[in-house]
Short mmCIF file of C-alpha atoms and ligand atoms in Angstrom, two decimals:
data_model
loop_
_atom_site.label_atom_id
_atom_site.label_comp_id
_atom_site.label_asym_id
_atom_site.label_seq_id
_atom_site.Cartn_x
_atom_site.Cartn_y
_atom_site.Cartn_z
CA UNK A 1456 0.00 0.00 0.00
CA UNK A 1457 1.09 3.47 -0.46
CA UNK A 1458 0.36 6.87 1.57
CA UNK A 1459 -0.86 9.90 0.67
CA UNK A 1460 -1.91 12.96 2.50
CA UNK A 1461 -5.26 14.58 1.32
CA UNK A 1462 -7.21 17.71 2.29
CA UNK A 1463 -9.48 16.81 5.05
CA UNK A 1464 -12.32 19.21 3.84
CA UNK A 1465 -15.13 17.59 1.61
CA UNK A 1466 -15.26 20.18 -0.66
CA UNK A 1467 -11.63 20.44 -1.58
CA UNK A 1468 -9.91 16.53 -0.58
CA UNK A 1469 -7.27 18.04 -2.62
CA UNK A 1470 -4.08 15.40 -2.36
CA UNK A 1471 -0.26 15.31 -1.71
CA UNK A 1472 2.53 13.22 -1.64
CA UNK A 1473 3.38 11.92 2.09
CA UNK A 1474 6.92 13.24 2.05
CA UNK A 1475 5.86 17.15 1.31
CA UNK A 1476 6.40 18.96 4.87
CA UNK A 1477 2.79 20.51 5.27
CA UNK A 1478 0.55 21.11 7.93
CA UNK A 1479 -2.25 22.15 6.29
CA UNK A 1480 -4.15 22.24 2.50
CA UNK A 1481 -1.74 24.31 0.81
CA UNK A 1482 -5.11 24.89 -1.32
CA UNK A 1483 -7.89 25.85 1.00
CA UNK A 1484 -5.92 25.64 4.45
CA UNK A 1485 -8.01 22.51 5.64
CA UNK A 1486 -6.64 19.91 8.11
CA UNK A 1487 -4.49 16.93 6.78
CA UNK A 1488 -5.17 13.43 6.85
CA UNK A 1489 -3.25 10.21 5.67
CA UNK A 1490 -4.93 7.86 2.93
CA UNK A 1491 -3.71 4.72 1.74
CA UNK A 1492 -4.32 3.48 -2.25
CA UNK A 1493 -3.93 -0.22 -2.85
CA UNK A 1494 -5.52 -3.29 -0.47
CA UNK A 1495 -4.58 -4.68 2.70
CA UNK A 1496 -4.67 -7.94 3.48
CA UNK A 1497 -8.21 -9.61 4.43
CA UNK A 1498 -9.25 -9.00 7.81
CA UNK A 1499 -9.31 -12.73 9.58
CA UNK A 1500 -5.18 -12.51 8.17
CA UNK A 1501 -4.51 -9.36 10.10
CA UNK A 1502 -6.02 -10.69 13.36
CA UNK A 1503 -3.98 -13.92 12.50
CA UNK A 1504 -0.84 -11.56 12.23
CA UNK A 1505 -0.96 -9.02 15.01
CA UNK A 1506 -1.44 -12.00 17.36
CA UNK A 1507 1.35 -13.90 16.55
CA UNK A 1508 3.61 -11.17 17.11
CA UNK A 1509 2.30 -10.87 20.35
CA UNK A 1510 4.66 -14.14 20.69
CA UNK A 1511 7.20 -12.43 19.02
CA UNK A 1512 10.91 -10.66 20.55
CA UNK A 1513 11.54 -8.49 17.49
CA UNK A 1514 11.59 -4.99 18.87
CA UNK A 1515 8.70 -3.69 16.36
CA UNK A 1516 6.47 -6.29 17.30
CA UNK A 1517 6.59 -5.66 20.76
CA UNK A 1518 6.20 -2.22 19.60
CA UNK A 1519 1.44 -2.15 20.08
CA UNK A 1520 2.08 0.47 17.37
CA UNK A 1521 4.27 -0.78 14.88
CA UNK A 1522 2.68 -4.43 15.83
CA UNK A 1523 -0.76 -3.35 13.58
CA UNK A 1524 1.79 -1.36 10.88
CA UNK A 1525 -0.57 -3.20 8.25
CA UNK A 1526 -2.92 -0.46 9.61
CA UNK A 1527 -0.54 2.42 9.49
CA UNK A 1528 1.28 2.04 6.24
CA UNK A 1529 2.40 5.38 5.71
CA UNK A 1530 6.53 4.42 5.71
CA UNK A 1531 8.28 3.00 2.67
CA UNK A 1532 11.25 1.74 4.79
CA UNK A 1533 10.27 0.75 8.64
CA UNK A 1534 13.78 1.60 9.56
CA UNK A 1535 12.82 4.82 10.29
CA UNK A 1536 10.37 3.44 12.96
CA UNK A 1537 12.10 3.90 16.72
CA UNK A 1538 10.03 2.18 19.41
CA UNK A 1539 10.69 2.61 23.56
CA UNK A 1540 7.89 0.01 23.40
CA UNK A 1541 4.73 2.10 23.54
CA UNK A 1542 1.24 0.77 23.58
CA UNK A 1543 0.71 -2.89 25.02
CA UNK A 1544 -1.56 -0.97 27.47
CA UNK A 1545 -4.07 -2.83 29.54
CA UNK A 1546 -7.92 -2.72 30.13
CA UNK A 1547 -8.68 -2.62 33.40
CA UNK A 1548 -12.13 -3.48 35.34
CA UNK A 1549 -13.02 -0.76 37.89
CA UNK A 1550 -16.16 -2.22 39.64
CA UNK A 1551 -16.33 0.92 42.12
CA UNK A 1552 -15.64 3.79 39.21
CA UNK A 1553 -18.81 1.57 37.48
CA UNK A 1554 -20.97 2.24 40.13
CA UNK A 1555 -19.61 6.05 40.63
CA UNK A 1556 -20.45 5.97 37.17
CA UNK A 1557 -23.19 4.80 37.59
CA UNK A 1558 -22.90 1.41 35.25
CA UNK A 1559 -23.12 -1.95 35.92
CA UNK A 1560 -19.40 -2.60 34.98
CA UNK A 1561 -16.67 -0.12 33.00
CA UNK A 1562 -13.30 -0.75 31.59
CA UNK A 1563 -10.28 1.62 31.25
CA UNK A 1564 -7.95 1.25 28.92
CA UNK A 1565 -4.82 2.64 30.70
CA UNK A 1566 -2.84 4.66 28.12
CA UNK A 1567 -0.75 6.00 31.62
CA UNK A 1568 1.62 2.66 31.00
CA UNK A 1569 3.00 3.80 28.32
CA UNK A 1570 6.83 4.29 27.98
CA UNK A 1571 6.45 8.56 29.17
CA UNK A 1572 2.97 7.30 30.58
CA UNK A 1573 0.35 8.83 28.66
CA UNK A 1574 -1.45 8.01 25.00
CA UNK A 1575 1.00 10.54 23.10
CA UNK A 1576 3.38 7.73 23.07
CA UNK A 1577 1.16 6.07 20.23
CA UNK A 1578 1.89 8.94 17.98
CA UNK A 1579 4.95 10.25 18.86
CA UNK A 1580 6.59 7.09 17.57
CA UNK A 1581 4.84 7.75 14.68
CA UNK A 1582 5.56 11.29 14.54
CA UNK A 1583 9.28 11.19 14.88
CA UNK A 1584 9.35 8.43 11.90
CA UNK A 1585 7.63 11.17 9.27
CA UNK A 1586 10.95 13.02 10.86
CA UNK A 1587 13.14 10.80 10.36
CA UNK A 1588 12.13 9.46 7.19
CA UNK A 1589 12.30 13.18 6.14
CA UNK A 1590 15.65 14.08 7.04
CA UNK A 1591 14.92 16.41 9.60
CA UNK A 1592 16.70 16.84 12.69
CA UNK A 1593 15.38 19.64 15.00
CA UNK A 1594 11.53 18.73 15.97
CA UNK A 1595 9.16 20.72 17.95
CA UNK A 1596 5.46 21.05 19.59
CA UNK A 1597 3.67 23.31 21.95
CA UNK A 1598 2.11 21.16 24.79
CA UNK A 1599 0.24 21.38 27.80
CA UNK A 1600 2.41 18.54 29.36
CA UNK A 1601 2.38 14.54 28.00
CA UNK A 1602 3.49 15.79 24.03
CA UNK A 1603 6.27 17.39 25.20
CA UNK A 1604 7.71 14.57 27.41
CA UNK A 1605 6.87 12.33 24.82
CA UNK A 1606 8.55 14.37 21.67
CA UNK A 1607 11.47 14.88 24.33
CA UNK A 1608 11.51 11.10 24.72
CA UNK A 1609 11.35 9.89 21.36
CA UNK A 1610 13.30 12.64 19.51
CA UNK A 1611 16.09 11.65 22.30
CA UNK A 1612 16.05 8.04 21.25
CA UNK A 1613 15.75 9.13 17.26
CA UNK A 1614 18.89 11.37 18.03
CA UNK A 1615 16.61 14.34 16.93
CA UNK A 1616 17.09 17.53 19.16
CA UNK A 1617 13.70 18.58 20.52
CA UNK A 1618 12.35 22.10 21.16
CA UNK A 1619 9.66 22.16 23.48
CA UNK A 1620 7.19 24.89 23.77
CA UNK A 1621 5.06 25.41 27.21
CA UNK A 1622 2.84 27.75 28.62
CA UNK A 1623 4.70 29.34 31.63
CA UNK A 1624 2.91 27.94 34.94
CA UNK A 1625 0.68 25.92 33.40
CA UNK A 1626 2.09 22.56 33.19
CA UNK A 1627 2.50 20.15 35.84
CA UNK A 1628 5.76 19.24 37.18
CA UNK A 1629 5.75 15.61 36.72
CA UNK A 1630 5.72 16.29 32.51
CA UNK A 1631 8.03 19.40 32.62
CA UNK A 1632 10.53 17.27 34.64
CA UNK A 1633 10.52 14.61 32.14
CA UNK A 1634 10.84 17.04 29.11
CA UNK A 1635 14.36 18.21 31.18
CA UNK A 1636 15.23 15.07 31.61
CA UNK A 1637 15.02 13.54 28.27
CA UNK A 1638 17.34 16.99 27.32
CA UNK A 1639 14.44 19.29 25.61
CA UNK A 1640 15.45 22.52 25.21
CA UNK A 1641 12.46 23.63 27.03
CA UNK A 1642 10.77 27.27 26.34
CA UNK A 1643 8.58 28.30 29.21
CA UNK A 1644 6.47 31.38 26.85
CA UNK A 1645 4.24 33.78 29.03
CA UNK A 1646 1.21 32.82 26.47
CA UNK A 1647 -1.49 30.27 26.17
CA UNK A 1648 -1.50 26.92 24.41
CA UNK A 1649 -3.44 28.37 21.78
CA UNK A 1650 -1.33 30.73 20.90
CA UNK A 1651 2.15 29.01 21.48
CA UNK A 1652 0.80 27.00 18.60
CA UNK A 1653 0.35 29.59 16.88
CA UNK A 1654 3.84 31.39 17.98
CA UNK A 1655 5.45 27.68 17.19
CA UNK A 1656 4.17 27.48 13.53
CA UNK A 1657 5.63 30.67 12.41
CA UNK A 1658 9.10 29.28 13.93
CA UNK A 1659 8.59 26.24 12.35
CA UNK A 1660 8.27 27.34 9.15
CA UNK A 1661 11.06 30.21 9.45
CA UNK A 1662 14.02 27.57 11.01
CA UNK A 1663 12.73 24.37 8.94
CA UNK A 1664 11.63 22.63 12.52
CA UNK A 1665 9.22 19.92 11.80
CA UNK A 1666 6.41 20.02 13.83
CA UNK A 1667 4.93 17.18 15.65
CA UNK A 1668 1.76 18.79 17.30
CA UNK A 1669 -1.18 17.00 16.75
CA UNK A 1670 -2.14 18.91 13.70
CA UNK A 1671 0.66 16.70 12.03
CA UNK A 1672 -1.26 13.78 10.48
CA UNK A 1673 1.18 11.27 11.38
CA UNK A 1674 0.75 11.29 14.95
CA UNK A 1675 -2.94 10.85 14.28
CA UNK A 1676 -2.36 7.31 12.43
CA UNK A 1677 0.27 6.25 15.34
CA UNK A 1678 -3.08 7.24 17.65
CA UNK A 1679 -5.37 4.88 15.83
CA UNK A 1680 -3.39 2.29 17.33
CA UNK A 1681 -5.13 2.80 20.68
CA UNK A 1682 -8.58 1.62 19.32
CA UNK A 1683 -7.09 -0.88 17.43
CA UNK A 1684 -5.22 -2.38 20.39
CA UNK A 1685 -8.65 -2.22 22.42
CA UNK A 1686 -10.77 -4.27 19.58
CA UNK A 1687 -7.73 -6.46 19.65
CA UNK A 1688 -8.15 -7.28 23.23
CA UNK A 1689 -11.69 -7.87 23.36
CA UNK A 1690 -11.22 -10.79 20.49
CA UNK A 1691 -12.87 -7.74 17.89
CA UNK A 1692 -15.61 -7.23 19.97
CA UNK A 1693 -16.88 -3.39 19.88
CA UNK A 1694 -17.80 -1.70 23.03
CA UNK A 1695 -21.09 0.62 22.62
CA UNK A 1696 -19.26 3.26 24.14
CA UNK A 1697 -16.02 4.72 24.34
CA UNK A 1698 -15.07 7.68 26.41
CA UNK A 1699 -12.14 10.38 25.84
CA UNK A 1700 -11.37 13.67 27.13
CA UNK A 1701 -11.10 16.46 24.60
CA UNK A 1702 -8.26 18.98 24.72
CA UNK A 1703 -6.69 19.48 21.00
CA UNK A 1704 -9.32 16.72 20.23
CA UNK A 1705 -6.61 14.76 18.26
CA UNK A 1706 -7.22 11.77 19.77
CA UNK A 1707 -10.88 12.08 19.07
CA UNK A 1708 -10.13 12.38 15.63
CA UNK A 1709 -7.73 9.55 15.28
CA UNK A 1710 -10.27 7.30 17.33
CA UNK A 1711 -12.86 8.18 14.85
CA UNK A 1712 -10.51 6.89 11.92
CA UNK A 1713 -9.47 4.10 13.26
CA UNK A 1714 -13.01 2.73 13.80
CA UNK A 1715 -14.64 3.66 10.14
CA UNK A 1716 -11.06 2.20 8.38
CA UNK A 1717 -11.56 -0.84 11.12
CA UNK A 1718 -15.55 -1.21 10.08
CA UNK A 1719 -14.88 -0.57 6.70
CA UNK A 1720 -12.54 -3.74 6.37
CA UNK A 1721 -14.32 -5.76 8.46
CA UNK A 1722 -12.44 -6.08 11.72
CA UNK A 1723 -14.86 -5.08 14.03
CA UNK A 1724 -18.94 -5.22 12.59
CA UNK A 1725 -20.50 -2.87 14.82
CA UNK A 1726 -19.27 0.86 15.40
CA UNK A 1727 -18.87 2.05 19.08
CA UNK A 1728 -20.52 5.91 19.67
CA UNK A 1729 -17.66 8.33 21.03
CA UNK A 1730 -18.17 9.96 24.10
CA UNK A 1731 -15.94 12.84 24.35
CA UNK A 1732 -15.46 14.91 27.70
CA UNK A 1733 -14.30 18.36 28.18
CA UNK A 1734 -14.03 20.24 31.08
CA UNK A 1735 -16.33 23.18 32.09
CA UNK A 1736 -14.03 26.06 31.72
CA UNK A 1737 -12.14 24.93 28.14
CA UNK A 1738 -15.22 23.16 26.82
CA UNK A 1739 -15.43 25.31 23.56
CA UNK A 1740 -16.50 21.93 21.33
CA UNK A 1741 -18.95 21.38 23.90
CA UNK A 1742 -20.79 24.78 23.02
CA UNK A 1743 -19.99 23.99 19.10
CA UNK A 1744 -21.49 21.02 19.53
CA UNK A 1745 -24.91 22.37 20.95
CA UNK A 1746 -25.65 24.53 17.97
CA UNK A 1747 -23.08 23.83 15.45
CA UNK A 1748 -23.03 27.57 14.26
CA UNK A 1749 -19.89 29.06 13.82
CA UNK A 1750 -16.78 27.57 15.90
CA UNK A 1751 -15.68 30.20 18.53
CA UNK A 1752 -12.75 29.81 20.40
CA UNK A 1753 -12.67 29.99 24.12
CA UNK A 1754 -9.73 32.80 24.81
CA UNK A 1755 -9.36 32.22 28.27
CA UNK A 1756 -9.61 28.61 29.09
CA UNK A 1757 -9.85 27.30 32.50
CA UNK A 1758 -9.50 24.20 33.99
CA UNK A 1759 -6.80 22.75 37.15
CA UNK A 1760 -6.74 19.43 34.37
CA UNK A 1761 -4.26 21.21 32.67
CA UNK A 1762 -3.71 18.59 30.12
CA UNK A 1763 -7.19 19.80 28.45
CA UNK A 1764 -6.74 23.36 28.89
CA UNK A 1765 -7.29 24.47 25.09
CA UNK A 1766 -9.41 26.71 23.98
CA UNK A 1767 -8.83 26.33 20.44
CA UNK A 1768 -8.43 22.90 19.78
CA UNK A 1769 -6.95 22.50 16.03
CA UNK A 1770 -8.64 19.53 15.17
CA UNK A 1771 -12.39 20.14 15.95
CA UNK A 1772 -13.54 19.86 11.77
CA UNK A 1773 -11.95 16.09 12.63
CA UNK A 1774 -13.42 15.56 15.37
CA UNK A 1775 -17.25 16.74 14.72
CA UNK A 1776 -16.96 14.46 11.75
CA UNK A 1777 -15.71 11.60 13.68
CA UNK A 1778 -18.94 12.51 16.35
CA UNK A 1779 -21.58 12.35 13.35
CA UNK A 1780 -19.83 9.10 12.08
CA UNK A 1781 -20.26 7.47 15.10
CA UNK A 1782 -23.54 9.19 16.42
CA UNK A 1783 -21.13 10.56 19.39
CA UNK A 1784 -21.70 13.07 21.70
CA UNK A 1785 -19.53 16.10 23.82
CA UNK A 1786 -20.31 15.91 27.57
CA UNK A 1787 -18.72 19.17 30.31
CA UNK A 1788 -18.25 18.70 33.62
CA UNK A 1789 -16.90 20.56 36.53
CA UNK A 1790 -13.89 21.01 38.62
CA UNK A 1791 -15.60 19.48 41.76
CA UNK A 1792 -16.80 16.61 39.29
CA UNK A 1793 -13.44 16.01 37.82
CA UNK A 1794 -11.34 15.76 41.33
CA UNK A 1795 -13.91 13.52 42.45
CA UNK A 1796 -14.17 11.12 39.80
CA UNK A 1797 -10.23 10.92 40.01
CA UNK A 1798 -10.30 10.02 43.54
CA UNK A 1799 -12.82 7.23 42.96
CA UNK A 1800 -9.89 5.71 39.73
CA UNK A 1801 -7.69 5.78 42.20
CA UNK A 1802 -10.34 3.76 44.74
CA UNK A 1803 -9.85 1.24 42.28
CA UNK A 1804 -6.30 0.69 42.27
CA UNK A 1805 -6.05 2.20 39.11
CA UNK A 1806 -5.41 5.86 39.47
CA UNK A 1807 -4.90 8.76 36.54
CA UNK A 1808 -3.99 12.31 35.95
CA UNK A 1809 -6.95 15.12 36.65
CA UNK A 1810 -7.99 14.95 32.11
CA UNK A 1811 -8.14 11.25 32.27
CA UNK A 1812 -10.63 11.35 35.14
CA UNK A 1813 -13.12 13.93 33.23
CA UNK A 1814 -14.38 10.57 31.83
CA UNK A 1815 -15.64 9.10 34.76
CA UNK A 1816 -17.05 12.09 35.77
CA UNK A 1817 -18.49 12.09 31.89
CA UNK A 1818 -19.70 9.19 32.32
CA UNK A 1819 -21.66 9.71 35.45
CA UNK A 1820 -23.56 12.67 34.12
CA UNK A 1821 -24.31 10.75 30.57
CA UNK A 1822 -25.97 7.33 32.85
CA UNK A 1823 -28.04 10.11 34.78
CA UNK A 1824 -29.46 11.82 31.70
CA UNK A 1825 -30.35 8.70 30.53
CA UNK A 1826 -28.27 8.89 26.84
CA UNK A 1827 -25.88 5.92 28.43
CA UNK A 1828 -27.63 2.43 29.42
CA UNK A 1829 -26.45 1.27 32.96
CA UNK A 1830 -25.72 -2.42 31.24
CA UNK A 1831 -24.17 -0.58 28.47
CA UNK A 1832 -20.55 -1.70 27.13
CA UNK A 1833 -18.35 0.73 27.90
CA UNK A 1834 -14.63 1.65 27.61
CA UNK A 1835 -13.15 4.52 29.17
CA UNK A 1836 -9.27 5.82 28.03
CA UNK A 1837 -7.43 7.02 30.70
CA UNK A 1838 -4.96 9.24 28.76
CA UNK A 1839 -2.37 9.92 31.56
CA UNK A 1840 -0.43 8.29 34.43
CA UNK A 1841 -1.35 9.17 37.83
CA UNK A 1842 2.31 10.20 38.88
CA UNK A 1843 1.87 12.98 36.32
CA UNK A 1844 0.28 15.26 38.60
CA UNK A 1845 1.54 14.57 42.33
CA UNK A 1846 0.59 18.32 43.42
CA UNK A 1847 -3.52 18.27 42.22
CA UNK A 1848 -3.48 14.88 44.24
CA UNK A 1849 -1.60 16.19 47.38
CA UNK A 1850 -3.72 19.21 47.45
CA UNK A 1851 -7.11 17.31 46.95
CA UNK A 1852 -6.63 15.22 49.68
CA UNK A 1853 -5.48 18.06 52.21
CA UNK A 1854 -8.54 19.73 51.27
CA UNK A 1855 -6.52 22.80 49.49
CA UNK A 1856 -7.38 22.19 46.20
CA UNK A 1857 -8.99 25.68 44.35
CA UNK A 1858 -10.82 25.87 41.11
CA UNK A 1859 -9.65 28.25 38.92
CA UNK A 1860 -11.90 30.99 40.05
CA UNK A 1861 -11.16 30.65 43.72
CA UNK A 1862 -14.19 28.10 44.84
CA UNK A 1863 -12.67 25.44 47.15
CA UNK A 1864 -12.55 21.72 45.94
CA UNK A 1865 -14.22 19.73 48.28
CA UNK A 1866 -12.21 16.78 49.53
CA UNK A 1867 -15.27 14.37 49.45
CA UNK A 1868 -12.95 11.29 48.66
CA UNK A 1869 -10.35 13.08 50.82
CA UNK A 1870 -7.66 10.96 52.58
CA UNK A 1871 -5.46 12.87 54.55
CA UNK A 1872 -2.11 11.44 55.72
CA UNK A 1873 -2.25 11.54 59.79
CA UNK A 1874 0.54 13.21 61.47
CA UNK A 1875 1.33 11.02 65.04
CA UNK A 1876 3.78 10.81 67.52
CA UNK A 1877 6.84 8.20 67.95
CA UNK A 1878 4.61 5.87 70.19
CA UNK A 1879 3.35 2.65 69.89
CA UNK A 1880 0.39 2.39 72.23
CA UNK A 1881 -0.75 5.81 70.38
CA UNK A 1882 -0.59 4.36 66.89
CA UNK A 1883 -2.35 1.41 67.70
CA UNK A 1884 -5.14 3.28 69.37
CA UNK A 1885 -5.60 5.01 66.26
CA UNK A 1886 -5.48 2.35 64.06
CA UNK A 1887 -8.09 0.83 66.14
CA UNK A 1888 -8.90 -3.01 66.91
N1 F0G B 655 -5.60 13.73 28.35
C1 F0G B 655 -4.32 14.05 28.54
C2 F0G B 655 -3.61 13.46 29.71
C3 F0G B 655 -3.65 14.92 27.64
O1 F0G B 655 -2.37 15.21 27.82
C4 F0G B 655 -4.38 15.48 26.56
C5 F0G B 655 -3.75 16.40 25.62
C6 F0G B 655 -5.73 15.11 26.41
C7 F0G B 655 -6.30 14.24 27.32
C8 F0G B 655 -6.56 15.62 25.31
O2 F0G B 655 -6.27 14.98 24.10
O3 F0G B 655 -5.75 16.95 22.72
O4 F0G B 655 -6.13 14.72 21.70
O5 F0G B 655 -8.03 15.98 22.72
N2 F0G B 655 -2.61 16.89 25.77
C9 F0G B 655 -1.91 17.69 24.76
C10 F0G B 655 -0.49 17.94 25.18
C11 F0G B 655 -2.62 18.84 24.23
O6 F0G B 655 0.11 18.95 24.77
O7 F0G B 655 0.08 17.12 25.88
P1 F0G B 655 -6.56 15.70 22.73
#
C-alpha cells in the first residue's frame, strides 16, 4: 500500500505526496489526513498476524504500534520506525468507578503505561518516523504537558534535538521534569496553548523545525493504534461506548478513523458511539457542539486538568466528523466533578492524571441523563499516568485544592495522611482493633 496525505475538507480533498512537509491544504488551508491506495490484506489474516507477534521478541512487534503497521502504512522503509515500546496498554475493570459511574461494569484502557505514561506515546513514535524518514533533525510542539515529554523522549532516542514549547505555569511538574530530563530545550512562553501554537508554527516554518503537534497527520495514524489495540483485546468485539477527554481533540479524531477504516474492512462489525469529555471552563466543542453555528474559540480557558486546557483545539472539523460518524456526543463537567471522579480511579487501584478522570465524571452525568444504558458496554481511556500530577493529588486530599476561580474543591474522597507521635500504644489506638 502506499500513503498519501489529502485535504481533510469535503469540498476540496485536494491530495499530496506523504513526504511534502505541510501542515495544512496548501489549497484551501483545511486539516491533513493520511490515505492509503492499494488493499490490505483480508481481515481474519490481520487478526492472525498481530497475534502472533504478540509471541514475538523483534523490537517492532513488541512495539502495540508498529505491531498493527498493516494499519498504518504510511513508511516506505520501517527503519525509520524507533520504538521505547509504547502501547501494550491494559484494560482494566473498575467495579467501584462503574458504580460512581453509575454502570453496571466499565473498563479503562490505561494509556498512563506507556513508555512517558500517557497516550501521546502512540503517535509520537509515529511522529518522529515522518521526521526521520524526512531528514529532519530539530523537531518541535507546543504542549500542555504529556506531548512534550513524549517528543522529548522519542526525539532523544531518534537522536533528533527537541524544542519544546510550554505555557509558563501551566504545566504540571511531573511532565516538565521529564521534558528536562530527556534533554528538551524547554521554552517556558508567558502565552497560552493556543497561541504558542500559533507562535510555534511561524518558527517552524522560518528555522525548517518539523512540527509534531497533533495537527501533524502522522501522529494521528500512530493514535489509531489505541482503538485498534482495544478491539484487539476484546477478540474484535466493539464496546457501545467509548469515552475520551477532549483537549486538542486529536485523539478524538484519530479514534474516529481508526473505527470507520476498522468497520470498513471488516475487523470489528458494529461501530462504538464516542463519548468525548471536556471540562467546564475549556469546553469550547462542547458549546460547538450544541448549535453547530460558527466555531468560537474559548480565549481564556480554564480548567486545574491542565492537560485539556485548550481553547482552540486545532482539530475540531476532525473531530465533529468523527462525532456524526459514530452518532457521538460532547459531555462538560466541573472542577468538583473532575477531582472527584479521580479520587474514585484511584479507589480502584487504578489511578490517573486530573484529564483522564473527566471521563468518569463524563460518564456519570451521561448514565443520569439517561443517553448511556447502565448495562451498556463501555470503555473509558485514561490518557495519563497518575504520577503525572503529584501536586492536584496532594492538594485534593489536604482539602486545598482551588478551582480556577477561587471556589474550594471539596475533599469528598479526601484521605489525609495523619501526622502522630513516635509511640506505639498511640498508633495502635488510632489504628483501632
Ligand atoms: N488527556 C491528557 C492526559 C492529555 O495530555 C491530553 C492532551 C488530552 C487528554 C486531550 O487529548 O488533545 O487529543 O483531545 N494533551 C496535549 C499535550 C494537548 O500537549 O500534551 P486531545
Amino acid at each position: 500500500m502506499s500513503a498519501y496525505l489529502a485535504c481533510f475538507e469535503e469540498s476540496c480533498r485536494e491530495q499530496f505526496a506523504a513526504d511534502l512537509v505541510i501542515y495544512n491544504c496548501p489549497r484551501c488551508g483545511g486539516l491533513l489526513e493520511v490515505q492509503y491506495s492499494g488493499s490490505q490484506p483480508p481481515a481474519a489474516e490481520l487478526k492472525r498476524t498481530w497475534r502472533e507477534r504478540r509471541m514475538s521478541n523483534a523490537p517492532l512487534d513488541q512495539s502495540g504500534v508498529w505491531r498493527y503497521r498493516e494499519a498504518i502504512p504510511f513508511l516506505d522503509d520501517l527503519r525509520h520506525a524507533v520504538t521505547l515500546r509504547e502501547g501494550s496498554t491494559p484494560l482494566l475493570s473498575g467495579p467501584q468507578a462503574a458504580r460512581y459511574g453509575g454502570l453496571d461494569s466499565l473498563i479503562f484502557k490505561h494509556q498512563g503505561f506507556n513508555p512517558t505514561a500517557s497516550f501521546k506515546d502512540n503517535g509520537m513514535t509515529c511522529g518522529v518516523a515522518q521526521a526521520m524518514r524526512l531528514g529532519r533533525n530539530r523537531v518541535a510542539c507546543v504542549s500542555t504537558g504529556n506531548t512534550s515529554a513524549s517528543m522529548a523522549a522519542y526525539a532523544a532516542a531518534a537522536g533528533l534535538a527537541p524544542l519544546i514549547f510550554i505555557p509558563n505555569g501551566n504545566i504540571s511538574y511531573g511532565k516538565l521534569a521529564q521534558a528536562l530530563e530527556y534533554g528538551a530545550r524547554t521554552f517556558q512562553v508567558n502565552a497560552n496553548f493556543d497561541q504558542i501554537l500559533a507562535l510555534v508554527r511561524v518558527l517552524a516554518e522560518k528555522l525548517g523545525i518539523y512540527l509534531l503537534n497533533s495537527i501533524n497527520p502522522f501522529r494521528i495514524e500512530g493514535q489509531k493504534t489505541i482503538a485498534i489495540e482495544m478491539m484487539d483485546q476484546r477478540d474484535w468485539i466493539a464496546p457501545e461506548w467509548i469515552v475520551l477527554p477532549g483537549g486538542n481533540l486529536g485523539n478524538t479524531s484519530a479514534f474516529g478513523k481508526a473505527l470507520r477504516e476498522m468497520h470498513s474492512s471488516g475487523l470489528i462489525t458494529r461501530m462504538p458511539r464516542l463519548a468525548v469529555v471536556q471540562a467546564e471552563g475549556s469546553s469550547p466543542f462542547y458549546d460547538y457542539m450544541l448549535h453547530k453555528g460558527e466555531f468560537t474559540a474559548n480565549v481564556h480557558p480554564e480548567t486545574l486538568a491542565t492537560a485539556i486546557k485548550i481553547g482552540d483545539p486545532v482539530s475540531w472539523p476532525k473531530a465533529r466528523f468523527e462525532l456524526d460518524a459514530t452518532a457521538g456526543v460532547v459531555e462538560r463537567v466541573t472542577e468538583q466533578e473532575i477531582a472527584d471522579a479521580k479520587a474514585v480511579i484511584g479507589l480502584c487501584g487504578i489511578g490517573c492524571e486530573p484529564a483522564s478522570a473527566a471521563t468518569l465524571a463524563g460518564i456519570r452525568k451521561l448514565t443520569a441523563s439517561g443517553t448511556m444504558r447502565a448495562d451498556a458496554d463501555v470503555v473509558a481511556v485514561l490518557t495519563g499516568h497518575v504520577l503525572k500530577d503529584p501536586d492536584y493529588i496532594y492538594r485534593y486530599h489536604m482539602g486545598t485544592l482551588e478551582a480556577p476561580d477561587g471556589t474550594a474543591i471539596a475533599p469528598r474522597y479526601g484521605n489525609k495522611p495523619v501526622v502522630v507521635a513516635n509511640d506505639a500504644d498511640e498508633i495502635a489506638k488510632l489504628i483501632g482493633g
